Amino acid sequence: MSAYTRKLSLTTTVFLLSLWHNTSVAQPPQHWFEKFKNSASDTELYTFLYAMPKGGDLHHHMTGSALSEWWYELALKQQEHGYRYYTKVTISNCSEYGSNAFGYRPYLLHFNNLLESSYQQLSDCEKSEYKRLEDLSEHELTAWLNSIRLDEDHEGRDEFFQTHWQRLDELMNSPYLVAEILVKNMQAFGAEGLIYMEPMMGASGYTTPDGVPIKPDDVANIYRQRLQQSDAQKTGVTVRLQESILRFAANAEQQLRNYFDFVSRNNDLYLAVNMVGREDNDKGHPLRFKQTLRELRRSYNNVKLSIHAGEVDEPNFHVRDTILLGADRIGHGVNLISDDDLLRQMRYGPYLVEINLISNLLLEYVDQYNQHPFPEYLRLGVPVALSTDDRGMWDSNITDEFFVAVKEFNLSWDELMQLNHNSLQYSFIDASNKKALIATYEQRTAQFEASFVKHGFESLKHVSPVSYGFICDQYQLCDFSQNTNNRPQQ
């Protein structure tokens, strides 16, 4: 290049830089959601997310999804089916407890709940420790309600896994009560704009008031009949169910065989089998079930798998091993972030990670949200969807999950729609119903967006969010309406 050419090139560059500096360059208009998000108060943002149309909740345990107040209300109503409950209000150091001191029903545990038939089998000393549920004092009822939700800073993983379920105990014996919990969730989720639920809601382990086992097929019929009633139908929420095995149980393989057969025979209602239970109990490691599942796939062609994996502190290959088992969806997947090769392979499908932000914080799998891998998965292209896990014990709802996601990770409108679309696209429901659900979601979302773009927050003036303890405790959002916390004042 000659000196003249170099000089000309330099002059041109200086001229263009000067022109760029002195000319206002048109910027693309800010997206309407970003404008709203950047100016909205937390109350306004929560109201928006409560009203926002939503897809499905693919990961929640039905008996963990009941608010404490629901348990109490519904337990008292079970007398119409012959169930009456007693709860432990004091410990008298009865010498008879013996080997039960540290078993599934620990002796040294307040608010353990028993059927009347089990209560009658206790010694006189132990009977004196229990009260009928309906006879609790105001103070005792408050403590009972708090005993089955994580509402204290010192409570966490061990409290949840080792006391909540043991306290519920025989409250979970009535299929009629659990069916009512399902409808309560349908009503609450429907009010939040959700259109699909796929909870883990087993049909085994139920008994009559006298303790006689009820056959799983009979339980499934109780669920079907309840779902056909008008109040359930009016929610507009479509429901399909999953069975679940306790992964570390000694008979877990036999549970798997039994539930594959049950799901296959009841495929109008049940779609999948899941593996639940503490993943840090090594007796439930995924590869334990490899051979059993290979045997089952020789005979069954209509049972899906969605398995808890990666809900553990240590880096390991549980997510990788779970995919090898045949799972199409991964529950939690927190430690997938530590498996670089698998993370790369999971970009853009075909496996979905069911994300439970609130659960992972309260059960101490992350200490704070900036440690959560959710935004990395989302923005790498790993399919993800938000879900509630055990929302009754968190005292939360599905809106709380979206609020946390937007506040902590600055989600865009496109990302919100993608999460909701994923929750339907990766559901296990049949293709025809899936197509209809996606169409319903897209239509509702288009109408919601058009109304908000045109009228702004004024379009939500009729919306009164129903919130609970989590969002009040964590984000001080406690003043939506007289319905806030949705519980009687104690």
Coordinates of C-alpha atoms in Angstrom, one line a residue:
M1 CA 0.0 0.0 0.0
S2 CA 1.4 3.4 -1.0
A3 CA 1.8 6.3 1.4
Y4 CA -1.0 8.1 -0.4
T5 CA -3.4 5.1 -0.1
R6 CA -2.6 4.8 3.6
K7 CA -3.3 8.5 4.1
L8 CA -6.6 8.3 2.2
S9 CA -7.7 5.2 4.2
L10 CA -6.9 6.9 7.4
T11 CA -8.8 10.0 6.4
T12 CA -11.8 8.0 5.4
T13 CA -11.7 6.1 8.7
V14 CA -11.5 9.3 10.8
F15 CA -14.4 10.8 8.7
L16 CA -16.7 7.8 9.3
L17 CA -15.9 7.7 13.0
S18 CA -16.8 11.3 13.2
L19 CA -20.0 10.8 11.3
W20 CA -20.9 7.8 13.6
H21 CA -20.1 9.9 16.7
N22 CA -22.2 12.9 15.7
T23 CA -25.2 11.0 14.3
S24 CA -27.9 9.6 16.5
V25 CA -28.2 5.9 15.6
A26 CA -31.8 4.6 15.8
Q27 CA -32.1 1.9 18.5
P28 CA -34.6 -0.9 18.3
P29 CA -37.7 -0.2 20.5
Q30 CA -37.5 -1.9 23.9
H31 CA -39.8 -4.9 24.2
W32 CA -43.0 -4.2 26.0
F33 CA -42.2 -6.8 28.7
E34 CA -38.8 -5.3 29.4
K35 CA -40.3 -1.9 29.8
F36 CA -42.9 -3.2 32.2
K37 CA -40.4 -5.4 34.1
N38 CA -37.9 -2.5 34.5
S39 CA -40.6 -0.1 35.9
A40 CA -42.9 -2.5 37.8
S41 CA -43.0 -2.8 41.6
D42 CA -42.6 -6.3 42.9
T43 CA -46.4 -6.3 43.7
E44 CA -47.2 -5.4 40.1
L45 CA -44.8 -8.0 38.7
Y46 CA -46.2 -10.7 40.9
T47 CA -49.8 -9.8 39.9
F48 CA -48.7 -9.9 36.2
L49 CA -47.1 -13.4 36.6
Y50 CA -50.1 -14.7 38.6
A51 CA -52.5 -13.7 35.8
M52 CA -50.1 -14.9 33.0
P53 CA -51.3 -18.0 31.2
K54 CA -49.3 -21.0 32.1
G55 CA -48.7 -24.5 30.7
G56 CA -48.3 -27.4 33.0
D57 CA -46.7 -28.5 36.3
L58 CA -44.9 -31.8 35.5
H59 CA -43.1 -32.4 38.8
H60 CA -45.1 -32.3 42.1
H61 CA -45.9 -34.9 44.7
M62 CA -49.6 -34.7 45.5
T63 CA -49.3 -35.4 49.3
G64 CA -46.6 -32.7 49.4
S65 CA -48.8 -30.3 47.5
A66 CA -51.4 -29.7 50.2
L67 CA -51.3 -26.6 52.3
S68 CA -51.4 -27.4 56.0
E69 CA -54.9 -25.8 56.3
W70 CA -56.1 -28.1 53.5
W71 CA -54.9 -31.2 55.4
Y72 CA -56.8 -30.1 58.5
E73 CA -60.0 -29.1 56.8
L74 CA -60.1 -32.3 54.7
A75 CA -59.1 -34.6 57.5
L76 CA -62.1 -33.5 59.6
K77 CA -64.4 -34.0 56.6
Q78 CA -63.2 -37.6 56.2
Q79 CA -65.6 -38.7 59.0
E80 CA -68.2 -39.0 56.2
H81 CA -66.1 -41.9 54.9
G82 CA -65.5 -43.3 58.3
Y83 CA -62.0 -42.0 58.9
R84 CA -61.2 -40.2 62.2
Y85 CA -57.8 -39.1 63.2
Y86 CA -55.8 -38.6 66.4
T87 CA -52.5 -36.6 66.7
K88 CA -49.8 -36.7 69.2
V89 CA -49.6 -33.6 71.4
T90 CA -47.4 -34.6 74.3
I91 CA -44.7 -37.2 75.1
S92 CA -45.1 -39.0 78.5
N93 CA -42.0 -41.2 78.2
C94 CA -44.2 -44.3 78.1
S95 CA -42.0 -47.4 78.7
E96 CA -43.9 -49.3 76.1
Y97 CA -42.5 -47.6 73.0
G98 CA -39.5 -49.9 72.9
S99 CA -38.2 -50.6 69.4
N100 CA -40.5 -47.9 67.8
A101 CA -38.3 -45.1 69.3
F102 CA -36.5 -44.4 66.0
G103 CA -38.5 -46.4 63.4
Y104 CA -40.7 -45.0 60.6
R105 CA -43.1 -43.7 63.4
P106 CA -40.6 -42.2 65.8
Y107 CA -41.8 -42.1 69.4
L108 CA -40.2 -38.8 70.1
L109 CA -42.1 -36.9 67.4
H110 CA -45.0 -34.5 68.1
F111 CA -48.0 -34.4 65.8
N112 CA -47.8 -37.9 64.4
N113 CA -51.3 -38.6 63.0
L114 CA -53.0 -41.9 63.4
L115 CA -56.3 -43.5 62.3
E116 CA -58.7 -44.2 65.2
S117 CA -58.3 -47.9 64.6
S118 CA -54.5 -47.6 65.2
Y119 CA -55.0 -45.3 68.2
Q120 CA -57.2 -48.0 69.8
Q121 CA -54.3 -50.4 69.7
L122 CA -52.0 -48.2 71.8
S123 CA -51.4 -48.7 75.5
D124 CA -53.3 -46.5 77.9
C125 CA -50.1 -44.4 78.4
E126 CA -49.6 -43.8 74.7
K127 CA -53.3 -43.0 74.2
S128 CA -52.9 -40.2 76.8
E129 CA -50.4 -38.6 74.5
Y130 CA -52.9 -38.2 71.6
K131 CA -55.9 -36.0 70.9
R132 CA -58.6 -36.1 68.3
L133 CA -57.7 -33.8 65.6
E134 CA -60.9 -31.8 66.0
D135 CA -60.2 -31.3 69.7
L136 CA -57.0 -29.4 69.4
S137 CA -56.7 -26.1 71.2
E138 CA -55.9 -23.0 69.3
H139 CA -52.2 -23.2 70.3
E140 CA -52.0 -26.9 69.4
L141 CA -53.7 -26.3 66.1
T142 CA -51.2 -23.6 65.2
A143 CA -48.3 -25.9 66.1
W144 CA -49.9 -28.8 64.1
L145 CA -50.3 -26.6 61.0
N146 CA -46.6 -25.4 61.3
S147 CA -45.4 -29.0 61.8
I148 CA -45.9 -30.0 58.2
R149 CA -44.4 -27.0 56.4
L150 CA -40.9 -25.6 56.3
D151 CA -41.4 -22.2 58.0
E152 CA -38.3 -21.8 60.2
D153 CA -34.8 -20.8 59.2
H154 CA -33.3 -23.9 61.0
E155 CA -35.5 -26.3 59.1
G156 CA -34.2 -27.9 55.9
R157 CA -33.6 -31.1 54.2
D158 CA -33.6 -33.4 57.3
E159 CA -36.8 -31.8 58.7
F160 CA -38.5 -32.4 55.3
F161 CA -37.3 -36.0 54.6
Q162 CA -37.3 -37.3 58.2
T163 CA -40.3 -35.6 60.0
H164 CA -42.9 -34.2 57.6
W165 CA -43.9 -37.5 56.0
Q166 CA -43.7 -39.4 59.3
R167 CA -46.0 -36.8 60.9
L168 CA -48.6 -37.1 58.1
D169 CA -48.5 -40.9 58.5
E170 CA -52.0 -42.3 58.4
L171 CA -53.6 -39.0 57.2
M172 CA -52.4 -40.4 53.8
N173 CA -54.3 -43.6 54.2
S174 CA -57.6 -42.2 52.8
P175 CA -57.8 -42.1 49.0
Y176 CA -60.8 -39.8 49.3
L177 CA -58.8 -37.2 51.2
V178 CA -55.9 -37.4 48.6
A179 CA -58.5 -37.0 45.8
E180 CA -59.8 -33.9 47.5
I181 CA -56.2 -32.5 47.7
L182 CA -56.0 -33.1 43.9
V183 CA -59.1 -31.0 43.3
K184 CA -57.9 -28.3 45.7
N185 CA -54.7 -28.1 43.6
M186 CA -56.7 -28.0 40.4
Q187 CA -58.7 -25.1 41.7
A188 CA -55.7 -23.1 42.9
F189 CA -53.5 -23.8 39.8
G190 CA -56.5 -23.0 37.5
A191 CA -56.8 -19.6 39.2
E192 CA -53.1 -19.0 38.3
G193 CA -53.7 -19.8 34.7
L194 CA -52.3 -23.4 34.6
I195 CA -54.0 -25.8 32.2
Y196 CA -52.2 -29.1 32.9
M197 CA -51.0 -31.2 35.9
E198 CA -49.1 -34.4 35.9
P199 CA -48.5 -35.1 39.6
M200 CA -47.0 -38.1 41.4
M201 CA -50.1 -39.5 43.0
G202 CA -49.9 -43.2 43.9
A203 CA -52.7 -45.7 44.1
S204 CA -51.1 -48.0 46.6
G205 CA -50.8 -48.0 50.4
Y206 CA -54.4 -46.9 51.1
T207 CA -56.6 -48.5 53.7
T208 CA -60.1 -48.5 54.9
P209 CA -60.7 -46.8 58.3
D210 CA -60.1 -50.2 59.9
G211 CA -56.7 -50.5 58.3
V212 CA -57.7 -53.0 55.5
P213 CA -55.8 -52.4 52.3
I214 CA -57.7 -51.0 49.3
K215 CA -56.8 -52.4 45.9
P216 CA -54.9 -49.9 43.6
D217 CA -57.5 -50.3 40.8
D218 CA -60.3 -49.4 43.3
V219 CA -58.3 -46.3 44.3
A220 CA -57.8 -45.3 40.6
N221 CA -61.6 -45.5 40.2
I222 CA -62.1 -43.2 43.2
Y223 CA -59.8 -40.7 41.5
R224 CA -61.6 -41.1 38.2
Q225 CA -65.0 -40.5 39.8
R226 CA -63.7 -37.4 41.7
L227 CA -62.3 -35.9 38.5
Q228 CA -65.7 -36.2 36.8
Q229 CA -67.4 -34.1 39.4
S230 CA -68.4 -30.6 38.3
D231 CA -66.1 -28.6 40.6
A232 CA -63.1 -30.5 39.2
Q233 CA -64.3 -30.0 35.6
K234 CA -64.9 -26.3 36.1
T235 CA -61.2 -25.7 36.9
G236 CA -60.3 -26.2 33.2
V237 CA -57.2 -28.1 34.3
T238 CA -56.4 -31.4 32.5
V239 CA -54.9 -34.1 34.8
R240 CA -52.8 -37.2 34.2
L241 CA -50.9 -39.0 36.9
Q242 CA -47.7 -40.8 37.7
E243 CA -47.0 -43.6 40.1
S244 CA -43.8 -43.6 42.1
I245 CA -41.5 -46.0 43.8
L246 CA -39.3 -45.4 46.9
R247 CA -35.9 -45.8 45.2
F248 CA -34.0 -47.0 48.3
A249 CA -36.6 -49.5 49.6
A250 CA -35.6 -53.1 49.9
N251 CA -38.5 -54.1 47.6
A252 CA -38.0 -51.2 45.1
E253 CA -37.6 -53.6 42.1
Q254 CA -40.9 -55.3 42.9
Q255 CA -42.6 -51.9 43.3
L256 CA -41.3 -51.1 39.8
R257 CA -42.8 -54.3 38.4
N258 CA -46.1 -53.7 40.2
Y259 CA -46.4 -50.1 39.1
F260 CA -45.5 -50.8 35.4
D261 CA -48.3 -53.2 35.3
F262 CA -50.7 -50.9 37.1
V263 CA -49.9 -47.9 34.9
S264 CA -50.2 -50.0 31.7
R265 CA -53.6 -51.2 32.8
N266 CA -54.8 -47.7 33.8
N267 CA -53.3 -45.8 30.9
D268 CA -56.3 -43.5 30.5
L269 CA -55.3 -41.9 33.9
Y270 CA -51.7 -43.0 34.6
L271 CA -48.9 -42.3 32.2
A272 CA -45.6 -42.9 33.9
V273 CA -43.5 -44.3 36.8
N274 CA -41.1 -42.1 38.8
M275 CA -38.4 -42.9 41.3
V276 CA -38.6 -40.7 44.5
G277 CA -36.7 -40.6 47.8
R278 CA -33.4 -39.1 49.0
E279 CA -30.8 -39.5 46.3
D280 CA -28.1 -39.3 48.9
N281 CA -29.2 -42.7 50.2
D282 CA -26.9 -44.9 48.0
K283 CA -29.2 -47.9 48.1
G284 CA -31.4 -46.0 45.5
H285 CA -28.7 -45.4 42.9
P286 CA -30.0 -45.4 39.4
L287 CA -28.1 -48.4 38.0
R288 CA -29.7 -50.6 40.6
F289 CA -32.8 -50.6 38.3
K290 CA -31.1 -51.1 34.9
Q291 CA -31.8 -54.8 34.5
T292 CA -35.3 -54.6 35.9
L293 CA -36.3 -51.9 33.5
R294 CA -34.8 -53.8 30.6
E295 CA -36.9 -56.8 31.5
L296 CA -40.1 -54.6 31.8
R297 CA -39.6 -53.0 28.4
R298 CA -39.9 -56.4 26.8
S299 CA -43.5 -56.5 27.9
Y300 CA -44.8 -53.0 28.3
N301 CA -45.1 -50.4 25.5
N302 CA -47.1 -47.6 27.2
V303 CA -45.3 -46.7 30.4
K304 CA -43.1 -43.5 30.5
L305 CA -40.3 -42.7 32.9
S306 CA -39.6 -39.4 34.7
I307 CA -37.0 -39.9 37.4
H308 CA -35.5 -37.8 40.1
A309 CA -31.8 -37.4 39.4
G310 CA -29.1 -34.9 40.2
E311 CA -30.9 -33.7 43.4
V312 CA -27.7 -34.2 45.4
D313 CA -24.7 -32.2 46.6
E314 CA -21.9 -34.3 45.2
P315 CA -20.8 -34.4 41.5
N316 CA -21.8 -37.8 40.1
F317 CA -23.2 -39.5 37.1
H318 CA -26.8 -40.0 38.3
V319 CA -28.3 -37.9 35.5
R320 CA -26.3 -39.7 32.9
D321 CA -27.3 -43.1 34.4
T322 CA -31.0 -42.1 34.7
I323 CA -31.1 -41.3 30.9
L324 CA -29.6 -44.8 30.4
L325 CA -32.5 -46.2 32.4
G326 CA -34.9 -44.8 29.8
A327 CA -36.1 -41.6 31.4
D328 CA -37.4 -38.8 29.1
R329 CA -37.5 -36.2 31.9
I330 CA -35.1 -35.5 34.7
G331 CA -36.4 -34.3 38.1
H332 CA -34.3 -31.5 39.5
G333 CA -31.0 -32.1 37.7
V334 CA -29.1 -29.7 39.9
N335 CA -25.7 -31.5 39.5
L336 CA -26.0 -31.9 35.8
I337 CA -23.9 -28.8 35.7
S338 CA -20.9 -30.9 36.9
D339 CA -21.1 -33.3 33.9
D340 CA -19.7 -31.2 31.0
D341 CA -20.0 -33.9 28.3
L342 CA -23.7 -34.7 29.2
L343 CA -24.6 -31.0 29.5
R344 CA -23.2 -30.5 25.9
Q345 CA -25.2 -33.5 24.6
M346 CA -28.5 -32.3 26.3
R347 CA -28.6 -29.0 24.4
Y348 CA -31.8 -28.7 22.3
G349 CA -33.3 -32.0 23.6
P350 CA -34.7 -34.6 23.6
Y351 CA -34.7 -34.7 27.4
L352 CA -36.3 -32.2 29.7
V353 CA -35.1 -31.1 33.2
E354 CA -37.9 -30.4 35.6
I355 CA -36.7 -27.3 37.6
N356 CA -37.8 -26.7 41.2
L357 CA -36.2 -23.5 42.3
I358 CA -37.9 -23.1 45.7
S359 CA -37.5 -26.7 46.6
N360 CA -33.8 -26.6 45.8
L361 CA -33.3 -23.6 48.0
L362 CA -35.3 -24.8 51.0
L363 CA -33.8 -28.2 50.9
E364 CA -30.3 -26.7 50.8
Y365 CA -29.1 -28.0 47.4
V366 CA -28.2 -24.4 46.7
D367 CA -27.5 -21.8 49.4
Q368 CA -28.7 -18.9 47.3
Y369 CA -30.2 -18.6 43.9
N370 CA -27.1 -17.3 42.2
Q371 CA -25.7 -20.8 42.7
H372 CA -28.6 -22.5 40.8
P373 CA -27.7 -23.8 37.3
F374 CA -31.2 -23.1 35.9
P375 CA -30.2 -20.0 33.8
E376 CA -27.2 -21.9 32.4
Y377 CA -29.4 -24.7 31.3
L378 CA -32.1 -22.4 29.9
R379 CA -29.7 -20.2 27.9
L380 CA -27.5 -23.1 26.7
G381 CA -30.6 -24.6 25.1
V382 CA -31.2 -27.5 27.5
P383 CA -35.0 -28.0 27.6
V384 CA -36.3 -26.9 31.1
A385 CA -39.7 -26.2 32.7
L386 CA -40.6 -24.8 36.1
S387 CA -42.5 -26.9 38.6
T388 CA -43.5 -26.8 42.3
D389 CA -42.3 -30.2 43.8
D390 CA -43.9 -30.1 47.3
R391 CA -45.5 -26.7 47.2
G392 CA -47.8 -27.3 50.2
M393 CA -44.8 -27.9 52.4
W394 CA -43.0 -24.8 50.9
D395 CA -46.2 -22.8 51.4
S396 CA -45.9 -21.6 47.8
N397 CA -47.5 -21.8 44.4
I398 CA -46.5 -21.9 40.7
T399 CA -46.5 -18.1 40.4
D400 CA -43.8 -18.0 43.1
E401 CA -41.6 -20.2 40.9
F402 CA -42.0 -17.8 38.0
F403 CA -41.5 -14.8 40.2
V404 CA -38.2 -16.2 41.5
A405 CA -37.1 -17.0 38.0
V406 CA -37.8 -13.5 36.7
K407 CA -36.4 -11.6 39.7
E408 CA -33.3 -13.7 40.1
F409 CA -32.5 -14.4 36.5
N410 CA -34.0 -11.6 34.5
L411 CA -36.1 -13.8 32.2
S412 CA -37.4 -12.4 28.9
W413 CA -41.0 -12.7 27.6
D414 CA -39.8 -15.3 25.1
E415 CA -38.1 -17.3 27.8
L416 CA -41.3 -17.3 29.9
M417 CA -43.3 -18.6 26.9
Q418 CA -40.6 -21.2 26.2
L419 CA -40.8 -22.5 29.7
N420 CA -44.6 -22.8 29.5
H421 CA -44.5 -24.4 26.0
N422 CA -41.9 -26.9 27.2
S423 CA -44.1 -27.9 30.1
L424 CA -46.7 -29.0 27.6
Q425 CA -44.5 -30.3 24.8
Y426 CA -42.6 -32.6 27.1
S427 CA -45.7 -33.8 29.0
F428 CA -46.5 -37.5 28.6
I429 CA -50.1 -36.9 27.5
D430 CA -51.2 -38.4 24.2
A431 CA -50.4 -36.5 21.0
S432 CA -54.0 -35.3 20.3
N433 CA -54.6 -33.9 23.8
K434 CA -51.1 -32.4 23.8
K435 CA -51.8 -30.5 20.5
A436 CA -55.0 -29.2 22.0
L437 CA -53.4 -28.0 25.2
I438 CA -50.6 -26.2 23.3
A439 CA -53.2 -24.5 21.1
T440 CA -55.2 -23.4 24.2
Y441 CA -52.0 -22.1 25.8
E442 CA -51.0 -20.2 22.7
Q443 CA -54.4 -18.7 22.2
R444 CA -54.7 -17.5 25.8
T445 CA -51.2 -16.1 25.7
A446 CA -51.8 -14.2 22.5
Q447 CA -55.0 -12.7 24.1
F448 CA -53.2 -11.9 27.3
E449 CA -50.3 -10.2 25.5
A450 CA -52.5 -8.2 23.2
S451 CA -54.6 -6.9 26.1
F452 CA -51.5 -6.0 28.2
V453 CA -49.8 -4.2 25.3
K454 CA -52.9 -2.2 24.6
H455 CA -54.0 -1.4 28.2
G456 CA -50.9 -1.9 30.3
F457 CA -51.3 -2.8 34.0
E458 CA -54.8 -1.5 33.9
S459 CA -55.7 -4.7 32.1
L460 CA -55.0 -6.6 35.4
K461 CA -57.1 -4.4 37.7
H462 CA -59.5 -7.3 38.3
V463 CA -56.7 -9.7 39.3
S464 CA -56.3 -10.5 43.1
P465 CA -53.4 -12.9 43.5
V466 CA -53.7 -15.5 46.3
S467 CA -50.3 -15.9 47.9
Y468 CA -48.8 -17.9 50.7
G469 CA -46.0 -17.8 53.3
F470 CA -43.0 -18.3 51.0
I471 CA -43.3 -15.2 48.9
C472 CA -44.2 -13.2 52.1
D473 CA -41.2 -14.4 54.0
Q474 CA -38.6 -14.3 51.2
Y475 CA -39.7 -11.2 49.2
Q476 CA -42.1 -9.4 51.7
L477 CA -45.0 -9.7 49.3
C478 CA -47.7 -10.0 51.9
D479 CA -50.4 -7.5 51.1
F480 CA -52.2 -8.6 47.9
S481 CA -55.7 -8.9 49.3
Q482 CA -57.7 -10.3 52.2
N483 CA -57.0 -13.7 50.6
T484 CA -53.3 -13.3 51.1
N485 CA -51.9 -16.4 52.8
N486 CA -55.3 -18.1 52.3
R487 CA -55.4 -19.2 55.9
P488 CA -57.3 -18.4 59.1
Q489 CA -55.5 -16.0 61.4
Q490 CA -54.3 -17.8 64.5

